[in-house]
Amino acid sequence: MAITVTGRKTSVTPALKDYVDEKIGRALEVFDRATMDAEVVLRAEKNPANPNGAICEVTVRAKGAVIRVAEADPDMYAAIDSASDKVERQLRKYKTKIV
């Protein structure tokens, strides 16, 4: 299970990378496959009309499925939390379909 973290229009600090590894890694443990890859893109939008400037996009490639989640929030850590919750729900749903 590999998690790739990239940043667009923002820098990815080691603290952010560790937080993403912890949260998304815990969400991926629901589905016990070693052949999963997760790509996390952290973006910062500087539009004053958009109050939710921190965006976290997660793409999980499991065997036979692609699960994609995008969450926006004013705080990057809150966006990561919301995205990890959504990924976990979608992986549980996919797992029950397979079983």
mmCIF file of N, CA, C and O in Angstrom:
data_model
loop_
_atom_site.group_PDB
_atom_site.id
_atom_site.type_symbol
_atom_site.label_atom_id
_atom_site.label_comp_id
_atom_site.label_asym_id
_atom_site.label_seq_id
_atom_site.Cartn_x
_atom_site.Cartn_y
_atom_site.Cartn_z
ATOM 1 N N MET A 1 0.848 -1.158 0.000
ATOM 2 C CA MET A 1 0.000 0.000 0.000
ATOM 3 C C MET A 1 0.906 1.238 0.000
ATOM 4 O O MET A 1 1.664 1.462 0.925
ATOM 5 N N ALA A 2 0.817 2.007 -1.066
ATOM 6 C CA ALA A 2 1.652 3.186 -1.201
ATOM 7 C C ALA A 2 0.774 4.434 -1.236
ATOM 8 O O ALA A 2 -0.240 4.466 -1.923
ATOM 9 N N ILE A 3 1.187 5.457 -0.481
ATOM 10 C CA ILE A 3 0.463 6.723 -0.448
ATOM 11 C C ILE A 3 1.393 7.803 -0.977
ATOM 12 O O ILE A 3 2.468 8.027 -0.421
ATOM 13 N N THR A 4 0.984 8.452 -2.063
ATOM 14 C CA THR A 4 1.754 9.521 -2.663
ATOM 15 C C THR A 4 1.082 10.842 -2.338
ATOM 16 O O THR A 4 -0.105 11.020 -2.611
ATOM 17 N N VAL A 5 1.828 11.780 -1.761
ATOM 18 C CA VAL A 5 1.286 13.080 -1.381
ATOM 19 C C VAL A 5 1.965 14.156 -2.222
ATOM 20 O O VAL A 5 3.189 14.241 -2.252
ATOM 21 N N THR A 6 1.148 14.956 -2.925
ATOM 22 C CA THR A 6 1.670 16.063 -3.706
ATOM 23 C C THR A 6 0.905 17.331 -3.356
ATOM 24 O O THR A 6 -0.223 17.276 -2.871
ATOM 25 N N GLY A 7 1.516 18.461 -3.616
ATOM 26 C CA GLY A 7 0.880 19.743 -3.336
ATOM 27 C C GLY A 7 0.836 20.601 -4.582
ATOM 28 O O GLY A 7 1.804 20.656 -5.334
ATOM 29 N N ARG A 8 -0.287 21.254 -4.784
ATOM 30 C CA ARG A 8 -0.439 22.190 -5.891
ATOM 31 C C ARG A 8 -0.764 23.556 -5.305
ATOM 32 O O ARG A 8 -1.710 23.694 -4.541
ATOM 33 N N LYS A 9 0.028 24.530 -5.660
ATOM 34 C CA LYS A 9 -0.098 25.899 -5.158
ATOM 35 C C LYS A 9 0.113 25.974 -3.652
ATOM 36 O O LYS A 9 -0.315 26.911 -3.001
ATOM 37 N N THR A 10 0.715 24.967 -3.081
ATOM 38 C CA THR A 10 1.058 24.937 -1.670
ATOM 39 C C THR A 10 2.216 23.964 -1.469
ATOM 40 O O THR A 10 2.428 23.075 -2.284
ATOM 41 N N SER A 11 2.933 24.162 -0.398
ATOM 42 C CA SER A 11 4.023 23.233 -0.100
ATOM 43 C C SER A 11 3.529 22.190 0.894
ATOM 44 O O SER A 11 2.732 22.474 1.775
ATOM 45 N N VAL A 12 4.017 20.989 0.729
ATOM 46 C CA VAL A 12 3.644 19.893 1.620
ATOM 47 C C VAL A 12 4.735 19.785 2.678
ATOM 48 O O VAL A 12 5.858 19.377 2.388
ATOM 49 N N THR A 13 4.379 20.158 3.884
ATOM 50 C CA THR A 13 5.335 20.092 4.988
ATOM 51 C C THR A 13 5.417 18.658 5.505
ATOM 52 O O THR A 13 4.512 17.855 5.264
ATOM 53 N N PRO A 14 6.487 18.322 6.196
ATOM 54 C CA PRO A 14 6.570 16.969 6.775
ATOM 55 C C PRO A 14 5.423 16.667 7.742
ATOM 56 O O PRO A 14 4.961 15.532 7.818
ATOM 57 N N ALA A 15 4.950 17.695 8.468
ATOM 58 C CA ALA A 15 3.828 17.478 9.396
ATOM 59 C C ALA A 15 2.559 17.122 8.617
ATOM 60 O O ALA A 15 1.809 16.219 9.015
ATOM 61 N N LEU A 16 2.300 17.808 7.500
ATOM 62 C CA LEU A 16 1.136 17.494 6.667
ATOM 63 C C LEU A 16 1.255 16.101 6.080
ATOM 64 O O LEU A 16 0.287 15.348 6.050
ATOM 65 N N LYS A 17 2.449 15.752 5.605
ATOM 66 C CA LYS A 17 2.656 14.426 5.018
ATOM 67 C C LYS A 17 2.426 13.330 6.052
ATOM 68 O O LYS A 17 1.763 12.329 5.763
ATOM 69 N N ASP A 18 2.928 13.518 7.265
ATOM 70 C CA ASP A 18 2.709 12.531 8.327
ATOM 71 C C ASP A 18 1.230 12.415 8.676
ATOM 72 O O ASP A 18 0.727 11.312 8.908
ATOM 73 N N TYR A 19 0.523 13.551 8.703
ATOM 74 C CA TYR A 19 -0.902 13.538 9.024
ATOM 75 C C TYR A 19 -1.694 12.799 7.951
ATOM 76 O O TYR A 19 -2.587 12.009 8.257
ATOM 77 N N VAL A 20 -1.347 13.044 6.682
ATOM 78 C CA VAL A 20 -2.019 12.346 5.579
ATOM 79 C C VAL A 20 -1.735 10.855 5.647
ATOM 80 O O VAL A 20 -2.646 10.035 5.493
ATOM 81 N N ASP A 21 -0.488 10.481 5.887
ATOM 82 C CA ASP A 21 -0.136 9.059 5.993
ATOM 83 C C ASP A 21 -0.923 8.376 7.112
ATOM 84 O O ASP A 21 -1.395 7.249 6.953
ATOM 85 N N GLU A 22 -1.072 9.074 8.235
ATOM 86 C CA GLU A 22 -1.794 8.493 9.370
ATOM 87 C C GLU A 22 -3.282 8.344 9.056
ATOM 88 O O GLU A 22 -3.857 7.268 9.229
ATOM 89 N N LYS A 23 -3.924 9.420 8.598
ATOM 90 C CA LYS A 23 -5.375 9.411 8.391
ATOM 91 C C LYS A 23 -5.785 8.538 7.207
ATOM 92 O O LYS A 23 -6.669 7.695 7.321
ATOM 93 N N ILE A 24 -5.170 8.740 6.062
ATOM 94 C CA ILE A 24 -5.540 7.976 4.871
ATOM 95 C C ILE A 24 -5.096 6.524 5.031
ATOM 96 O O ILE A 24 -5.792 5.599 4.610
ATOM 97 N N GLY A 25 -3.957 6.292 5.667
ATOM 98 C CA GLY A 25 -3.507 4.921 5.922
ATOM 99 C C GLY A 25 -4.478 4.157 6.793
ATOM 100 O O GLY A 25 -4.757 2.983 6.556
ATOM 101 N N ARG A 26 -5.023 4.836 7.806
ATOM 102 C CA ARG A 26 -6.012 4.189 8.673
ATOM 103 C C ARG A 26 -7.293 3.892 7.905
ATOM 104 O O ARG A 26 -7.927 2.858 8.102
ATOM 105 N N ALA A 27 -7.685 4.788 6.996
ATOM 106 C CA ALA A 27 -8.886 4.565 6.192
ATOM 107 C C ALA A 27 -8.680 3.406 5.215
ATOM 108 O O ALA A 27 -9.608 2.652 4.934
ATOM 109 N N LEU A 28 -7.460 3.249 4.711
ATOM 110 C CA LEU A 28 -7.184 2.176 3.751
ATOM 111 C C LEU A 28 -7.081 0.812 4.420
ATOM 112 O O LEU A 28 -7.163 -0.208 3.741
ATOM 113 N N GLU A 29 -6.904 0.771 5.731
ATOM 114 C CA GLU A 29 -6.814 -0.512 6.428
ATOM 115 C C GLU A 29 -8.134 -1.267 6.433
ATOM 116 O O GLU A 29 -8.166 -2.462 6.718
ATOM 117 N N VAL A 30 -9.229 -0.581 6.102
ATOM 118 C CA VAL A 30 -10.544 -1.230 6.027
ATOM 119 C C VAL A 30 -10.528 -2.320 4.973
ATOM 120 O O VAL A 30 -11.091 -3.394 5.143
ATOM 121 N N PHE A 31 -9.843 -2.034 3.887
ATOM 122 C CA PHE A 31 -9.796 -2.939 2.752
ATOM 123 C C PHE A 31 -8.426 -3.593 2.743
ATOM 124 O O PHE A 31 -7.424 -2.946 2.475
ATOM 125 N N ASP A 32 -8.345 -4.872 3.057
ATOM 126 C CA ASP A 32 -7.070 -5.559 3.245
ATOM 127 C C ASP A 32 -6.479 -6.028 1.922
ATOM 128 O O ASP A 32 -6.460 -7.214 1.622
ATOM 129 N N ARG A 33 -6.008 -5.097 1.145
ATOM 130 C CA ARG A 33 -5.338 -5.457 -0.111
ATOM 131 C C ARG A 33 -3.987 -4.764 -0.149
ATOM 132 O O ARG A 33 -3.879 -3.576 0.108
ATOM 133 N N ALA A 34 -2.983 -5.497 -0.487
ATOM 134 C CA ALA A 34 -1.650 -4.921 -0.592
ATOM 135 C C ALA A 34 -1.451 -4.236 -1.942
ATOM 136 O O ALA A 34 -0.491 -3.509 -2.127
ATOM 137 N N THR A 35 -2.365 -4.469 -2.879
ATOM 138 C CA THR A 35 -2.204 -3.927 -4.228
ATOM 139 C C THR A 35 -2.915 -2.596 -4.404
ATOM 140 O O THR A 35 -3.264 -2.231 -5.511
ATOM 141 N N MET A 36 -3.156 -1.869 -3.323
ATOM 142 C CA MET A 36 -3.818 -0.573 -3.429
ATOM 143 C C MET A 36 -2.792 0.541 -3.452
ATOM 144 O O MET A 36 -1.793 0.493 -2.745
ATOM 145 N N ASP A 37 -3.062 1.539 -4.265
ATOM 146 C CA ASP A 37 -2.252 2.742 -4.313
ATOM 147 C C ASP A 37 -3.163 3.929 -4.058
ATOM 148 O O ASP A 37 -4.274 3.987 -4.586
ATOM 149 N N ALA A 38 -2.698 4.872 -3.262
ATOM 150 C CA ALA A 38 -3.477 6.078 -2.979
ATOM 151 C C ALA A 38 -2.656 7.288 -3.388
ATOM 152 O O ALA A 38 -1.460 7.370 -3.109
ATOM 153 N N GLU A 39 -3.305 8.201 -4.065
ATOM 154 C CA GLU A 39 -2.672 9.448 -4.473
ATOM 155 C C GLU A 39 -3.449 10.588 -3.828
ATOM 156 O O GLU A 39 -4.660 10.711 -4.022
ATOM 157 N N VAL A 40 -2.768 11.403 -3.045
ATOM 158 C CA VAL A 40 -3.398 12.516 -2.344
ATOM 159 C C VAL A 40 -2.828 13.806 -2.901
ATOM 160 O O VAL A 40 -1.608 13.989 -2.948
ATOM 161 N N VAL A 41 -3.718 14.699 -3.338
ATOM 162 C CA VAL A 41 -3.316 16.003 -3.862
ATOM 163 C C VAL A 41 -3.895 17.063 -2.939
ATOM 164 O O VAL A 41 -5.104 17.123 -2.720
ATOM 165 N N LEU A 42 -3.019 17.902 -2.387
ATOM 166 C CA LEU A 42 -3.434 18.987 -1.516
ATOM 167 C C LEU A 42 -3.313 20.292 -2.294
ATOM 168 O O LEU A 42 -2.250 20.597 -2.834
ATOM 169 N N ARG A 43 -4.418 21.045 -2.373
ATOM 170 C CA ARG A 43 -4.421 22.306 -3.118
ATOM 171 C C ARG A 43 -4.867 23.443 -2.210
ATOM 172 O O ARG A 43 -5.672 23.239 -1.308
ATOM 173 N N ALA A 44 -4.384 24.628 -2.490
ATOM 174 C CA ALA A 44 -4.813 25.828 -1.777
ATOM 175 C C ALA A 44 -5.315 26.832 -2.807
ATOM 176 O O ALA A 44 -4.567 27.263 -3.674
ATOM 177 N N GLU A 45 -6.585 27.174 -2.715
ATOM 178 C CA GLU A 45 -7.185 28.162 -3.611
ATOM 179 C C GLU A 45 -7.201 29.510 -2.901
ATOM 180 O O GLU A 45 -7.602 29.598 -1.746
ATOM 181 N N LYS A 46 -6.797 30.549 -3.589
ATOM 182 C CA LYS A 46 -6.708 31.868 -2.988
ATOM 183 C C LYS A 46 -7.816 32.801 -3.466
ATOM 184 O O LYS A 46 -7.635 33.990 -3.591
ATOM 185 N N ASN A 47 -8.991 32.256 -3.738
ATOM 186 C CA ASN A 47 -10.125 33.034 -4.207
ATOM 187 C C ASN A 47 -10.879 33.594 -2.998
ATOM 188 O O ASN A 47 -11.386 32.822 -2.183
ATOM 189 N N PRO A 48 -11.007 34.913 -2.859
ATOM 190 C CA PRO A 48 -11.709 35.445 -1.690
ATOM 191 C C PRO A 48 -13.202 35.140 -1.680
ATOM 192 O O PRO A 48 -13.838 35.178 -0.636
ATOM 193 N N ALA A 49 -13.781 34.812 -2.811
ATOM 194 C CA ALA A 49 -15.199 34.471 -2.866
ATOM 195 C C ALA A 49 -15.456 33.048 -2.385
ATOM 196 O O ALA A 49 -16.583 32.696 -2.074
ATOM 197 N N ASN A 50 -14.412 32.219 -2.333
ATOM 198 C CA ASN A 50 -14.536 30.829 -1.893
ATOM 199 C C ASN A 50 -13.974 30.711 -0.479
ATOM 200 O O ASN A 50 -12.760 30.758 -0.281
ATOM 201 N N PRO A 51 -14.836 30.531 0.527
ATOM 202 C CA PRO A 51 -14.316 30.430 1.905
ATOM 203 C C PRO A 51 -13.588 29.115 2.175
ATOM 204 O O PRO A 51 -12.806 29.036 3.102
ATOM 205 N N ASN A 52 -13.839 28.088 1.378
ATOM 206 C CA ASN A 52 -13.182 26.791 1.558
ATOM 207 C C ASN A 52 -11.997 26.702 0.610
ATOM 208 O O ASN A 52 -12.081 26.149 -0.474
ATOM 209 N N GLY A 53 -10.876 27.237 1.028
ATOM 210 C CA GLY A 53 -9.722 27.320 0.151
ATOM 211 C C GLY A 53 -8.811 26.113 0.171
ATOM 212 O O GLY A 53 -8.017 25.919 -0.740
ATOM 213 N N ALA A 54 -8.899 25.285 1.188
ATOM 214 C CA ALA A 54 -8.045 24.102 1.293
ATOM 215 C C ALA A 54 -8.784 22.903 0.727
ATOM 216 O O ALA A 54 -9.864 22.555 1.185
ATOM 217 N N ILE A 55 -8.208 22.273 -0.296
ATOM 218 C CA ILE A 55 -8.858 21.155 -0.971
ATOM 219 C C ILE A 55 -7.951 19.932 -0.893
ATOM 220 O O ILE A 55 -6.758 20.012 -1.166
ATOM 221 N N CYS A 56 -8.551 18.818 -0.521
ATOM 222 C CA CYS A 56 -7.842 17.540 -0.451
ATOM 223 C C CYS A 56 -8.524 16.569 -1.408
ATOM 224 O O CYS A 56 -9.706 16.277 -1.250
ATOM 225 N N GLU A 57 -7.789 16.094 -2.388
ATOM 226 C CA GLU A 57 -8.306 15.121 -3.360
ATOM 227 C C GLU A 57 -7.589 13.800 -3.137
ATOM 228 O O GLU A 57 -6.367 13.753 -3.098
ATOM 229 N N VAL A 58 -8.363 12.738 -3.011
ATOM 230 C CA VAL A 58 -7.802 11.397 -2.773
ATOM 231 C C VAL A 58 -8.285 10.480 -3.884
ATOM 232 O O VAL A 58 -9.482 10.406 -4.161
ATOM 233 N N THR A 59 -7.348 9.782 -4.516
ATOM 234 C CA THR A 59 -7.669 8.783 -5.527
ATOM 235 C C THR A 59 -7.059 7.461 -5.085
ATOM 236 O O THR A 59 -5.853 7.365 -4.901
ATOM 237 N N VAL A 60 -7.924 6.456 -4.897
ATOM 238 C CA VAL A 60 -7.472 5.133 -4.471
ATOM 239 C C VAL A 60 -7.716 4.173 -5.619
ATOM 240 O O VAL A 60 -8.831 4.062 -6.125
ATOM 241 N N ARG A 61 -6.661 3.479 -6.021
ATOM 242 C CA ARG A 61 -6.779 2.473 -7.072
ATOM 243 C C ARG A 61 -6.687 1.104 -6.426
ATOM 244 O O ARG A 61 -5.613 0.657 -6.043
ATOM 245 N N ALA A 62 -7.837 0.473 -6.285
ATOM 246 C CA ALA A 62 -7.890 -0.891 -5.766
ATOM 247 C C ALA A 62 -8.040 -1.821 -6.963
ATOM 248 O O ALA A 62 -8.263 -1.374 -8.088
ATOM 249 N N LYS A 63 -7.941 -3.094 -6.725
ATOM 250 C CA LYS A 63 -8.065 -4.053 -7.815
ATOM 251 C C LYS A 63 -9.506 -4.025 -8.321
ATOM 252 O O LYS A 63 -10.427 -4.422 -7.619
ATOM 253 N N GLY A 64 -9.687 -3.531 -9.517
ATOM 254 C CA GLY A 64 -11.003 -3.511 -10.127
ATOM 255 C C GLY A 64 -11.818 -2.263 -9.879
ATOM 256 O O GLY A 64 -12.933 -2.168 -10.362
ATOM 257 N N ALA A 65 -11.295 -1.288 -9.148
ATOM 258 C CA ALA A 65 -12.079 -0.089 -8.872
ATOM 259 C C ALA A 65 -11.169 1.111 -8.648
ATOM 260 O O ALA A 65 -10.023 0.972 -8.225
ATOM 261 N N VAL A 66 -11.712 2.271 -8.941
ATOM 262 C CA VAL A 66 -11.042 3.534 -8.650
ATOM 263 C C VAL A 66 -12.001 4.338 -7.783
ATOM 264 O O VAL A 66 -13.134 4.597 -8.171
ATOM 265 N N ILE A 67 -11.535 4.720 -6.608
ATOM 266 C CA ILE A 67 -12.353 5.493 -5.683
ATOM 267 C C ILE A 67 -11.742 6.881 -5.584
ATOM 268 O O ILE A 67 -10.564 7.019 -5.279
ATOM 269 N N ARG A 68 -12.575 7.883 -5.850
ATOM 270 C CA ARG A 68 -12.086 9.258 -5.880
ATOM 271 C C ARG A 68 -12.926 10.117 -4.965
ATOM 272 O O ARG A 68 -14.150 10.080 -4.999
ATOM 273 N N VAL A 69 -12.244 10.939 -4.148
ATOM 274 C CA VAL A 69 -12.905 11.824 -3.189
ATOM 275 C C VAL A 69 -12.231 13.185 -3.253
ATOM 276 O O VAL A 69 -11.009 13.267 -3.347
ATOM 277 N N ALA A 70 -13.035 14.245 -3.202
ATOM 278 C CA ALA A 70 -12.508 15.607 -3.108
ATOM 279 C C ALA A 70 -13.277 16.331 -2.009
ATOM 280 O O ALA A 70 -14.505 16.342 -2.015
ATOM 281 N N GLU A 71 -12.554 16.906 -1.071
ATOM 282 C CA GLU A 71 -13.162 17.635 0.041
ATOM 283 C C GLU A 71 -12.522 19.000 0.169
ATOM 284 O O GLU A 71 -11.308 19.143 0.028
ATOM 285 N N ALA A 72 -13.345 20.007 0.451
ATOM 286 C CA ALA A 72 -12.865 21.378 0.634
ATOM 287 C C ALA A 72 -13.262 21.856 2.021
ATOM 288 O O ALA A 72 -14.344 21.549 2.517
ATOM 289 N N ASP A 73 -12.366 22.635 2.632
ATOM 290 C CA ASP A 73 -12.597 23.163 3.967
ATOM 291 C C ASP A 73 -11.685 24.379 4.150
ATOM 292 O O ASP A 73 -10.693 24.507 3.421
ATOM 293 N N PRO A 74 -11.986 25.248 5.108
ATOM 294 C CA PRO A 74 -11.069 26.378 5.333
ATOM 295 C C PRO A 74 -9.698 25.948 5.851
ATOM 296 O O PRO A 74 -8.701 26.597 5.589
ATOM 297 N N ASP A 75 -9.640 24.833 6.568
ATOM 298 C CA ASP A 75 -8.390 24.340 7.137
ATOM 299 C C ASP A 75 -7.974 23.062 6.422
ATOM 300 O O ASP A 75 -8.807 22.191 6.164
ATOM 301 N N MET A 76 -6.684 22.924 6.114
ATOM 302 C CA MET A 76 -6.200 21.757 5.384
ATOM 303 C C MET A 76 -6.364 20.476 6.198
ATOM 304 O O MET A 76 -6.738 19.434 5.657
ATOM 305 N N TYR A 77 -6.124 20.546 7.491
ATOM 306 C CA TYR A 77 -6.257 19.354 8.333
ATOM 307 C C TYR A 77 -7.713 18.873 8.389
ATOM 308 O O TYR A 77 -7.982 17.678 8.373
ATOM 309 N N ALA A 78 -8.663 19.814 8.432
ATOM 310 C CA ALA A 78 -10.080 19.441 8.431
ATOM 311 C C ALA A 78 -10.474 18.826 7.093
ATOM 312 O O ALA A 78 -11.276 17.883 7.044
ATOM 313 N N ALA A 79 -9.920 19.322 6.000
ATOM 314 C CA ALA A 79 -10.201 18.752 4.679
ATOM 315 C C ALA A 79 -9.672 17.325 4.584
ATOM 316 O O ALA A 79 -10.332 16.442 4.022
ATOM 317 N N ILE A 80 -8.497 17.077 5.158
ATOM 318 C CA ILE A 80 -7.925 15.727 5.160
ATOM 319 C C ILE A 80 -8.794 14.791 5.996
ATOM 320 O O ILE A 80 -9.052 13.650 5.599
ATOM 321 N N ASP A 81 -9.281 15.267 7.149
ATOM 322 C CA ASP A 81 -10.170 14.451 7.987
ATOM 323 C C ASP A 81 -11.439 14.060 7.240
ATOM 324 O O ASP A 81 -11.855 12.900 7.249
ATOM 325 N N SER A 82 -12.070 15.039 6.584
ATOM 326 C CA SER A 82 -13.309 14.776 5.848
ATOM 327 C C SER A 82 -13.068 13.803 4.705
ATOM 328 O O SER A 82 -13.866 12.892 4.468
ATOM 329 N N ALA A 83 -11.965 13.987 3.989
ATOM 330 C CA ALA A 83 -11.651 13.100 2.868
ATOM 331 C C ALA A 83 -11.380 11.675 3.347
ATOM 332 O O ALA A 83 -11.816 10.711 2.710
ATOM 333 N N SER A 84 -10.686 11.532 4.470
ATOM 334 C CA SER A 84 -10.405 10.180 4.967
ATOM 335 C C SER A 84 -11.688 9.479 5.399
ATOM 336 O O SER A 84 -11.845 8.271 5.193
ATOM 337 N N ASP A 85 -12.622 10.225 5.994
ATOM 338 C CA ASP A 85 -13.908 9.628 6.369
ATOM 339 C C ASP A 85 -14.673 9.153 5.136
ATOM 340 O O ASP A 85 -15.243 8.059 5.132
ATOM 341 N N LYS A 86 -14.690 9.972 4.087
ATOM 342 C CA LYS A 86 -15.400 9.595 2.866
ATOM 343 C C LYS A 86 -14.756 8.390 2.190
ATOM 344 O O LYS A 86 -15.448 7.499 1.704
ATOM 345 N N VAL A 87 -13.432 8.368 2.160
ATOM 346 C CA VAL A 87 -12.725 7.237 1.545
ATOM 347 C C VAL A 87 -13.038 5.956 2.307
ATOM 348 O O VAL A 87 -13.289 4.908 1.702
ATOM 349 N N GLU A 88 -13.051 6.042 3.624
ATOM 350 C CA GLU A 88 -13.346 4.860 4.429
ATOM 351 C C GLU A 88 -14.756 4.347 4.158
ATOM 352 O O GLU A 88 -14.968 3.144 3.994
ATOM 353 N N ARG A 89 -15.732 5.252 4.070
ATOM 354 C CA ARG A 89 -17.110 4.837 3.774
ATOM 355 C C ARG A 89 -17.207 4.185 2.406
ATOM 356 O O ARG A 89 -17.861 3.151 2.234
ATOM 357 N N GLN A 90 -16.561 4.784 1.400
ATOM 358 C CA GLN A 90 -16.637 4.234 0.055
ATOM 359 C C GLN A 90 -15.924 2.891 -0.051
ATOM 360 O O GLN A 90 -16.385 1.997 -0.771
ATOM 361 N N LEU A 91 -14.819 2.724 0.668
ATOM 362 C CA LEU A 91 -14.123 1.435 0.656
ATOM 363 C C LEU A 91 -14.949 0.353 1.347
ATOM 364 O O LEU A 91 -14.977 -0.791 0.895
ATOM 365 N N ARG A 92 -15.636 0.703 2.438
ATOM 366 C CA ARG A 92 -16.522 -0.265 3.091
ATOM 367 C C ARG A 92 -17.644 -0.693 2.148
ATOM 368 O O ARG A 92 -17.990 -1.869 2.063
ATOM 369 N N LYS A 93 -18.204 0.270 1.432
ATOM 370 C CA LYS A 93 -19.275 -0.022 0.484
ATOM 371 C C LYS A 93 -18.765 -0.936 -0.631
ATOM 372 O O LYS A 93 -19.421 -1.913 -1.004
ATOM 373 N N TYR A 94 -17.583 -0.641 -1.152
ATOM 374 C CA TYR A 94 -17.001 -1.477 -2.213
ATOM 375 C C TYR A 94 -16.683 -2.874 -1.700
ATOM 376 O O TYR A 94 -16.909 -3.870 -2.385
ATOM 377 N N LYS A 95 -16.209 -2.967 -0.470
ATOM 378 C CA LYS A 95 -15.863 -4.261 0.119
ATOM 379 C C LYS A 95 -17.109 -5.128 0.293
ATOM 380 O O LYS A 95 -17.090 -6.329 0.023
ATOM 381 N N THR A 96 -18.217 -4.545 0.718
ATOM 382 C CA THR A 96 -19.446 -5.313 0.882
ATOM 383 C C THR A 96 -20.006 -5.762 -0.476
ATOM 384 O O THR A 96 -20.623 -6.810 -0.564
ATOM 385 N N LYS A 97 -19.781 -4.976 -1.513
ATOM 386 C CA LYS A 97 -20.220 -5.390 -2.853
ATOM 387 C C LYS A 97 -19.425 -6.604 -3.334
ATOM 388 O O LYS A 97 -19.959 -7.495 -3.965
ATOM 389 N N ILE A 98 -18.129 -6.607 -3.043
ATOM 390 C CA ILE A 98 -17.278 -7.716 -3.479
ATOM 391 C C ILE A 98 -17.610 -8.982 -2.709
ATOM 392 O O ILE A 98 -17.738 -10.063 -3.291
ATOM 393 N N VAL A 99 -17.768 -8.863 -1.418
ATOM 394 C CA VAL A 99 -18.019 -10.030 -0.584
ATOM 395 C C VAL A 99 -19.443 -10.461 -0.794
ATOM 396 O O VAL A 99 -19.793 -11.516 -1.097
#
